[in-house]
Amino acid sequence: MPIRPVAFVLRAVETREGAGVKVRRAFGDPLVAHETDPFLLLDDFGSRYPHEYLAGFPWHPHRGFETVTYVIKGEVHHEDSTGIRGVLNSGDVQWMTAGSGIFHSEMPKPARRVVGDRVEEDPEHRGIQLWINLPPRLKMVRPHYRNLRGGNVPSGTTDDGIEVRVIAGRVSGLPGTGTIEGPVANVSIEAQDVSYLELLMPPESRFEYPVREGYTAIAYVLEGEV
């Protein structure tokens, strides 16, 4: 399979969302929408200082696309107009299909743990949220969720020592495990063929992933450089 060249590189730009929360927007500008389609936006949110994120993202609407929220560190308390509420913890993923429309809130909180008779908080918080456009015939589907606990996201390690978590799609050829398939299958009621992977790569390692012709591929670097 030929190696696809990198079309362009974008640097995340700091902006404000919700109730003034500082986010780093990797992409979301209409000027590059044709290059990232069907991916609409990618925000990297969080801080080591709670006052920069506790105001959160109060009630707001979504319609016609999907949001994928991955909590890297901390908690996100969520609630929506269908009556669903819950807490996402470190490593958890929420894949929401907004469809015909939904109101919800997302409130970042520090991670908490019980130590003896007291509760300790880790003030550092980080997460990323990806928006994926829905095709016209699915823009009015009933809103629904897929909540994935971090421990239920399948993972494996390549011969190069790269740790791979598969949220959606599949990865083949991993030693000992063969093929891993993500728990979010047939996204958007079998409409979207989307892969979502997290990679923890040692220095000088290399990862190859097959992407079909005509498909959009995006890599977002959380730490280090590629």
PDB file of C-alpha atoms in Angstrom:
ATOM      1  CA  MET A   1       0.000   0.000   0.000  1.00  0.00           C
ATOM      2  CA  PRO A   2       1.460   3.405  -0.967  1.00  0.00           C
ATOM      3  CA  ILE A   3       2.322   5.857   1.794  1.00  0.00           C
ATOM      4  CA  ARG A   4       0.000   8.848   1.779  1.00  0.00           C
ATOM      5  CA  PRO A   5       1.883  12.169   2.061  1.00  0.00           C
ATOM      6  CA  VAL A   6       0.933  14.694   4.726  1.00  0.00           C
ATOM      7  CA  ALA A   7      -1.349  17.279   3.099  1.00  0.00           C
ATOM      8  CA  PHE A   8      -0.832  20.024   5.676  1.00  0.00           C
ATOM      9  CA  VAL A   9      -0.009  20.669   9.338  1.00  0.00           C
ATOM     10  CA  LEU A  10      -2.170  22.752  11.672  1.00  0.00           C
ATOM     11  CA  ARG A  11      -1.242  24.077  15.096  1.00  0.00           C
ATOM     12  CA  ALA A  12      -3.892  24.265  17.802  1.00  0.00           C
ATOM     13  CA  VAL A  13      -5.120  27.798  18.466  1.00  0.00           C
ATOM     14  CA  GLU A  14      -6.254  28.900  21.909  1.00  0.00           C
ATOM     15  CA  THR A  15      -9.859  30.064  22.159  1.00  0.00           C
ATOM     16  CA  ARG A  16     -12.721  30.187  24.676  1.00  0.00           C
ATOM     17  CA  GLU A  17     -15.802  27.985  24.762  1.00  0.00           C
ATOM     18  CA  GLY A  18     -18.695  27.305  27.113  1.00  0.00           C
ATOM     19  CA  ALA A  19     -18.598  29.602  30.127  1.00  0.00           C
ATOM     20  CA  GLY A  20     -15.171  30.947  29.212  1.00  0.00           C
ATOM     21  CA  VAL A  21     -13.189  27.703  29.357  1.00  0.00           C
ATOM     22  CA  LYS A  22      -9.824  27.897  27.617  1.00  0.00           C
ATOM     23  CA  VAL A  23      -9.515  25.299  24.840  1.00  0.00           C
ATOM     24  CA  ARG A  24      -6.880  24.564  22.202  1.00  0.00           C
ATOM     25  CA  ARG A  25      -8.642  24.141  18.846  1.00  0.00           C
ATOM     26  CA  ALA A  26      -6.735  21.889  16.471  1.00  0.00           C
ATOM     27  CA  PHE A  27      -9.169  22.537  13.632  1.00  0.00           C
ATOM     28  CA  GLY A  28     -12.671  23.884  13.130  1.00  0.00           C
ATOM     29  CA  ASP A  29     -12.161  26.787  10.756  1.00  0.00           C
ATOM     30  CA  PRO A  30     -14.633  26.759   7.821  1.00  0.00           C
ATOM     31  CA  LEU A  31     -11.701  27.612   5.542  1.00  0.00           C
ATOM     32  CA  VAL A  32     -10.251  24.110   6.006  1.00  0.00           C
ATOM     33  CA  ALA A  33     -13.540  22.217   6.418  1.00  0.00           C
ATOM     34  CA  HIS A  34     -13.235  20.690   2.949  1.00  0.00           C
ATOM     35  CA  GLU A  35      -9.869  19.215   3.961  1.00  0.00           C
ATOM     36  CA  THR A  36     -11.066  17.681   7.254  1.00  0.00           C
ATOM     37  CA  ASP A  37     -14.552  16.531   6.149  1.00  0.00           C
ATOM     38  CA  PRO A  38     -16.406  14.707   7.727  1.00  0.00           C
ATOM     39  CA  PHE A  39     -14.512  15.847  10.824  1.00  0.00           C
ATOM     40  CA  LEU A  40     -15.808  19.265  11.834  1.00  0.00           C
ATOM     41  CA  LEU A  41     -13.799  20.267  14.902  1.00  0.00           C
ATOM     42  CA  LEU A  42     -11.254  19.027  17.434  1.00  0.00           C
ATOM     43  CA  ASP A  43     -10.856  20.761  20.800  1.00  0.00           C
ATOM     44  CA  ASP A  44      -8.246  19.996  23.467  1.00  0.00           C
ATOM     45  CA  PHE A  45      -9.545  21.251  26.817  1.00  0.00           C
ATOM     46  CA  GLY A  46      -8.282  21.353  30.384  1.00  0.00           C
ATOM     47  CA  SER A  47      -5.688  22.898  32.656  1.00  0.00           C
ATOM     48  CA  ARG A  48      -3.754  22.234  35.827  1.00  0.00           C
ATOM     49  CA  TYR A  49      -5.633  25.155  37.401  1.00  0.00           C
ATOM     50  CA  PRO A  50      -9.288  24.379  38.282  1.00  0.00           C
ATOM     51  CA  HIS A  51     -10.406  28.004  37.981  1.00  0.00           C
ATOM     52  CA  GLU A  52      -9.625  27.768  34.257  1.00  0.00           C
ATOM     53  CA  TYR A  53     -12.071  24.902  33.606  1.00  0.00           C
ATOM     54  CA  LEU A  54     -14.616  24.588  36.446  1.00  0.00           C
ATOM     55  CA  ALA A  55     -17.101  26.971  34.761  1.00  0.00           C
ATOM     56  CA  GLY A  56     -17.428  24.226  32.170  1.00  0.00           C
ATOM     57  CA  PHE A  57     -19.827  23.949  29.280  1.00  0.00           C
ATOM     58  CA  PRO A  58     -23.349  24.655  30.605  1.00  0.00           C
ATOM     59  CA  TRP A  59     -26.504  23.722  28.719  1.00  0.00           C
ATOM     60  CA  HIS A  60     -26.105  24.067  24.951  1.00  0.00           C
ATOM     61  CA  PRO A  61     -27.613  22.427  21.835  1.00  0.00           C
ATOM     62  CA  HIS A  62     -26.200  20.096  19.196  1.00  0.00           C
ATOM     63  CA  ARG A  63     -27.850  18.840  16.027  1.00  0.00           C
ATOM     64  CA  GLY A  64     -26.889  16.958  12.888  1.00  0.00           C
ATOM     65  CA  PHE A  65     -23.487  15.591  13.962  1.00  0.00           C
ATOM     66  CA  GLU A  66     -21.693  13.440  16.523  1.00  0.00           C
ATOM     67  CA  THR A  67     -19.423  14.415  19.401  1.00  0.00           C
ATOM     68  CA  VAL A  68     -16.723  12.106  20.742  1.00  0.00           C
ATOM     69  CA  THR A  69     -15.431  13.124  24.174  1.00  0.00           C
ATOM     70  CA  TYR A  70     -12.322  11.379  25.512  1.00  0.00           C
ATOM     71  CA  VAL A  71     -11.372  12.165  29.112  1.00  0.00           C
ATOM     72  CA  ILE A  72      -7.616  11.878  29.475  1.00  0.00           C
ATOM     73  CA  LYS A  73      -7.446  13.018  33.084  1.00  0.00           C
ATOM     74  CA  GLY A  74     -10.085  14.139  35.561  1.00  0.00           C
ATOM     75  CA  GLU A  75     -13.870  13.871  35.445  1.00  0.00           C
ATOM     76  CA  VAL A  76     -16.637  15.248  33.221  1.00  0.00           C
ATOM     77  CA  HIS A  77     -20.130  15.421  34.730  1.00  0.00           C
ATOM     78  CA  HIS A  78     -22.745  15.358  31.974  1.00  0.00           C
ATOM     79  CA  GLU A  79     -26.521  15.752  31.729  1.00  0.00           C
ATOM     80  CA  ASP A  80     -28.897  16.083  28.783  1.00  0.00           C
ATOM     81  CA  SER A  81     -32.450  16.858  27.727  1.00  0.00           C
ATOM     82  CA  THR A  82     -33.361  13.150  27.445  1.00  0.00           C
ATOM     83  CA  GLY A  83     -32.841  12.740  31.189  1.00  0.00           C
ATOM     84  CA  ILE A  84     -29.485  10.971  30.996  1.00  0.00           C
ATOM     85  CA  ARG A  85     -26.801  12.046  33.435  1.00  0.00           C
ATOM     86  CA  GLY A  86     -23.528  10.551  34.585  1.00  0.00           C
ATOM     87  CA  VAL A  87     -19.805  10.961  35.154  1.00  0.00           C
ATOM     88  CA  LEU A  88     -16.960  10.236  32.750  1.00  0.00           C
ATOM     89  CA  ASN A  89     -13.674   9.376  34.470  1.00  0.00           C
ATOM     90  CA  SER A  90     -10.076   9.243  33.266  1.00  0.00           C
ATOM     91  CA  GLY A  91      -9.856   6.999  30.203  1.00  0.00           C
ATOM     92  CA  ASP A  92     -13.606   7.021  29.510  1.00  0.00           C
ATOM     93  CA  VAL A  93     -15.140   7.888  26.141  1.00  0.00           C
ATOM     94  CA  GLN A  94     -18.586   9.224  25.290  1.00  0.00           C
ATOM     95  CA  TRP A  95     -19.742   8.939  21.678  1.00  0.00           C
ATOM     96  CA  MET A  96     -22.906  11.015  21.267  1.00  0.00           C
ATOM     97  CA  THR A  97     -25.037  11.115  18.134  1.00  0.00           C
ATOM     98  CA  ALA A  98     -26.941  14.399  18.344  1.00  0.00           C
ATOM     99  CA  GLY A  99     -29.108  13.588  15.334  1.00  0.00           C
ATOM    100  CA  SER A 100     -32.392  15.507  15.371  1.00  0.00           C
ATOM    101  CA  GLY A 101     -31.217  17.616  18.295  1.00  0.00           C
ATOM    102  CA  ILE A 102     -30.263  17.494  21.955  1.00  0.00           C
ATOM    103  CA  PHE A 103     -29.412  19.894  24.775  1.00  0.00           C
ATOM    104  CA  HIS A 104     -26.706  18.880  27.217  1.00  0.00           C
ATOM    105  CA  SER A 105     -24.120  20.159  29.663  1.00  0.00           C
ATOM    106  CA  GLU A 106     -20.540  19.012  30.264  1.00  0.00           C
ATOM    107  CA  MET A 107     -18.829  20.115  33.463  1.00  0.00           C
ATOM    108  CA  PRO A 108     -15.145  19.241  34.000  1.00  0.00           C
ATOM    109  CA  LYS A 109     -14.130  18.396  37.580  1.00  0.00           C
ATOM    110  CA  PRO A 110     -10.863  17.363  39.248  1.00  0.00           C
ATOM    111  CA  ALA A 111     -10.289  13.637  39.636  1.00  0.00           C
ATOM    112  CA  ARG A 112     -11.049  12.422  43.156  1.00  0.00           C
ATOM    113  CA  ARG A 113      -9.880   9.450  45.162  1.00  0.00           C
ATOM    114  CA  VAL A 114     -10.487   8.263  48.710  1.00  0.00           C
ATOM    115  CA  VAL A 115      -7.368   7.970  50.857  1.00  0.00           C
ATOM    116  CA  GLY A 116      -8.176   6.642  54.293  1.00  0.00           C
ATOM    117  CA  ASP A 117     -10.930   8.811  55.706  1.00  0.00           C
ATOM    118  CA  ARG A 118     -10.449  11.737  53.344  1.00  0.00           C
ATOM    119  CA  VAL A 119     -11.053  12.589  49.692  1.00  0.00           C
ATOM    120  CA  GLU A 120      -8.103  13.907  47.682  1.00  0.00           C
ATOM    121  CA  GLU A 121      -8.370  15.860  44.422  1.00  0.00           C
ATOM    122  CA  ASP A 122      -5.910  16.043  41.545  1.00  0.00           C
ATOM    123  CA  PRO A 123      -6.429  19.520  40.058  1.00  0.00           C
ATOM    124  CA  GLU A 124      -5.022  18.699  36.606  1.00  0.00           C
ATOM    125  CA  HIS A 125      -7.667  18.060  33.947  1.00  0.00           C
ATOM    126  CA  ARG A 126      -7.499  17.233  30.243  1.00  0.00           C
ATOM    127  CA  GLY A 127      -9.775  15.919  27.534  1.00  0.00           C
ATOM    128  CA  ILE A 128     -10.381  16.122  23.806  1.00  0.00           C
ATOM    129  CA  GLN A 129     -13.621  16.392  21.869  1.00  0.00           C
ATOM    130  CA  LEU A 130     -14.061  15.552  18.195  1.00  0.00           C
ATOM    131  CA  TRP A 131     -17.098  16.500  16.093  1.00  0.00           C
ATOM    132  CA  ILE A 132     -18.082  14.256  13.166  1.00  0.00           C
ATOM    133  CA  ASN A 133     -20.632  15.352  10.589  1.00  0.00           C
ATOM    134  CA  LEU A 134     -23.587  13.077   9.831  1.00  0.00           C
ATOM    135  CA  PRO A 135     -24.701  12.329   6.273  1.00  0.00           C
ATOM    136  CA  PRO A 136     -27.975  14.018   5.235  1.00  0.00           C
ATOM    137  CA  ARG A 137     -30.119  10.909   5.645  1.00  0.00           C
ATOM    138  CA  LEU A 138     -29.096  10.541   9.304  1.00  0.00           C
ATOM    139  CA  LYS A 139     -29.188  14.124  10.494  1.00  0.00           C
ATOM    140  CA  MET A 140     -32.658  13.613  11.988  1.00  0.00           C
ATOM    141  CA  VAL A 141     -32.110  10.267  13.749  1.00  0.00           C
ATOM    142  CA  ARG A 142     -33.034   9.936  17.407  1.00  0.00           C
ATOM    143  CA  PRO A 143     -30.262  11.239  19.710  1.00  0.00           C
ATOM    144  CA  HIS A 144     -28.357   8.464  21.479  1.00  0.00           C
ATOM    145  CA  TYR A 145     -25.122   7.710  23.345  1.00  0.00           C
ATOM    146  CA  ARG A 146     -22.407   5.129  23.629  1.00  0.00           C
ATOM    147  CA  ASN A 147     -20.564   5.499  26.948  1.00  0.00           C
ATOM    148  CA  LEU A 148     -17.329   3.492  27.144  1.00  0.00           C
ATOM    149  CA  ARG A 149     -15.478   2.877  30.387  1.00  0.00           C
ATOM    150  CA  GLY A 150     -11.735   3.103  29.968  1.00  0.00           C
ATOM    151  CA  GLY A 151     -11.242  -0.475  31.113  1.00  0.00           C
ATOM    152  CA  ASN A 152     -13.546  -1.719  28.357  1.00  0.00           C
ATOM    153  CA  VAL A 153     -11.617  -0.104  25.508  1.00  0.00           C
ATOM    154  CA  PRO A 154      -9.551  -2.908  23.915  1.00  0.00           C
ATOM    155  CA  SER A 155      -5.822  -2.422  23.614  1.00  0.00           C
ATOM    156  CA  GLY A 156      -2.677  -4.135  22.449  1.00  0.00           C
ATOM    157  CA  THR A 157       1.031  -3.577  21.851  1.00  0.00           C
ATOM    158  CA  THR A 158       2.922  -3.697  18.556  1.00  0.00           C
ATOM    159  CA  ASP A 159       6.336  -5.294  18.024  1.00  0.00           C
ATOM    160  CA  ASP A 160       7.805  -1.780  18.329  1.00  0.00           C
ATOM    161  CA  GLY A 161       6.299  -1.347  21.794  1.00  0.00           C
ATOM    162  CA  ILE A 162       3.530   1.023  20.676  1.00  0.00           C
ATOM    163  CA  GLU A 163       0.480   0.799  22.937  1.00  0.00           C
ATOM    164  CA  VAL A 164      -2.726   0.993  20.886  1.00  0.00           C
ATOM    165  CA  ARG A 165      -6.250   1.636  22.218  1.00  0.00           C
ATOM    166  CA  VAL A 166      -9.030   1.034  19.710  1.00  0.00           C
ATOM    167  CA  ILE A 167     -12.163   3.074  20.364  1.00  0.00           C
ATOM    168  CA  ALA A 168     -13.614   2.560  16.883  1.00  0.00           C
ATOM    169  CA  GLY A 169     -12.415   0.635  13.859  1.00  0.00           C
ATOM    170  CA  ARG A 170      -9.932  -2.211  13.966  1.00  0.00           C
ATOM    171  CA  VAL A 171      -6.198  -2.853  14.151  1.00  0.00           C
ATOM    172  CA  SER A 172      -4.697  -6.070  12.792  1.00  0.00           C
ATOM    173  CA  GLY A 173      -1.361  -7.810  13.169  1.00  0.00           C
ATOM    174  CA  LEU A 174      -0.741  -7.200  16.869  1.00  0.00           C
ATOM    175  CA  PRO A 175       1.426  -9.929  18.435  1.00  0.00           C
ATOM    176  CA  GLY A 176      -0.506 -12.273  20.696  1.00  0.00           C
ATOM    177  CA  THR A 177      -3.859 -10.591  20.106  1.00  0.00           C
ATOM    178  CA  GLY A 178      -4.169 -10.582  16.320  1.00  0.00           C
ATOM    179  CA  THR A 179      -7.000  -8.212  15.401  1.00  0.00           C
ATOM    180  CA  ILE A 180      -8.552  -5.770  17.861  1.00  0.00           C
ATOM    181  CA  GLU A 181     -11.922  -4.227  17.089  1.00  0.00           C
ATOM    182  CA  GLY A 182     -13.182  -1.143  18.886  1.00  0.00           C
ATOM    183  CA  PRO A 183     -16.431  -1.276  20.886  1.00  0.00           C
ATOM    184  CA  VAL A 184     -17.967   1.532  18.796  1.00  0.00           C
ATOM    185  CA  ALA A 185     -18.858  -0.456  15.705  1.00  0.00           C
ATOM    186  CA  ASN A 186     -21.232   0.549  12.931  1.00  0.00           C
ATOM    187  CA  VAL A 187     -21.118   4.150  14.028  1.00  0.00           C
ATOM    188  CA  SER A 188     -24.227   6.185  13.210  1.00  0.00           C
ATOM    189  CA  ILE A 189     -26.326   3.131  12.495  1.00  0.00           C
ATOM    190  CA  GLU A 190     -23.914   1.651   9.962  1.00  0.00           C
ATOM    191  CA  ALA A 191     -23.540   4.952   8.147  1.00  0.00           C
ATOM    192  CA  GLN A 192     -20.053   6.056   9.025  1.00  0.00           C
ATOM    193  CA  ASP A 193     -16.904   4.016   8.602  1.00  0.00           C
ATOM    194  CA  VAL A 194     -14.796   5.749  11.261  1.00  0.00           C
ATOM    195  CA  SER A 195     -11.657   4.614  13.076  1.00  0.00           C
ATOM    196  CA  TYR A 196     -10.541   6.257  16.330  1.00  0.00           C
ATOM    197  CA  LEU A 197      -7.232   5.128  17.829  1.00  0.00           C
ATOM    198  CA  GLU A 198      -5.016   6.287  20.678  1.00  0.00           C
ATOM    199  CA  LEU A 199      -1.294   5.554  20.363  1.00  0.00           C
ATOM    200  CA  LEU A 200       1.415   5.733  23.013  1.00  0.00           C
ATOM    201  CA  MET A 201       4.588   5.644  20.941  1.00  0.00           C
ATOM    202  CA  PRO A 202       8.153   5.167  22.206  1.00  0.00           C
ATOM    203  CA  PRO A 203      10.820   7.420  20.656  1.00  0.00           C
ATOM    204  CA  GLU A 204      11.808   6.501  17.083  1.00  0.00           C
ATOM    205  CA  SER A 205       8.927   4.031  16.709  1.00  0.00           C
ATOM    206  CA  ARG A 206       6.726   3.786  13.615  1.00  0.00           C
ATOM    207  CA  PHE A 207       3.049   2.941  13.187  1.00  0.00           C
ATOM    208  CA  GLU A 208       1.302   2.193   9.894  1.00  0.00           C
ATOM    209  CA  TYR A 209      -2.461   2.090   9.445  1.00  0.00           C
ATOM    210  CA  PRO A 210      -4.329   1.402   6.189  1.00  0.00           C
ATOM    211  CA  VAL A 211      -6.628   4.230   5.056  1.00  0.00           C
ATOM    212  CA  ARG A 212      -8.916   3.696   2.108  1.00  0.00           C
ATOM    213  CA  GLU A 213      -8.717   5.975  -0.912  1.00  0.00           C
ATOM    214  CA  GLY A 214     -10.943   9.020  -0.535  1.00  0.00           C
ATOM    215  CA  TYR A 215     -10.992   8.796   3.271  1.00  0.00           C
ATOM    216  CA  THR A 216      -9.738  11.580   5.550  1.00  0.00           C
ATOM    217  CA  ALA A 217      -6.948  10.720   8.009  1.00  0.00           C
ATOM    218  CA  ILE A 218      -5.981  13.042  10.880  1.00  0.00           C
ATOM    219  CA  ALA A 219      -3.305  12.607  13.563  1.00  0.00           C
ATOM    220  CA  TYR A 220      -3.409  14.820  16.651  1.00  0.00           C
ATOM    221  CA  VAL A 221      -0.250  14.936  18.782  1.00  0.00           C
ATOM    222  CA  LEU A 222      -1.012  15.207  22.507  1.00  0.00           C
ATOM    223  CA  GLU A 223       2.607  15.226  23.686  1.00  0.00           C
ATOM    224  CA  GLY A 224       5.970  15.269  21.941  1.00  0.00           C
ATOM    225  CA  GLU A 225       6.324  15.514  18.179  1.00  0.00           C
ATOM    226  CA  VAL A 226       5.898  13.265  15.164  1.00  0.00           C
TER     227      VAL A 226
END
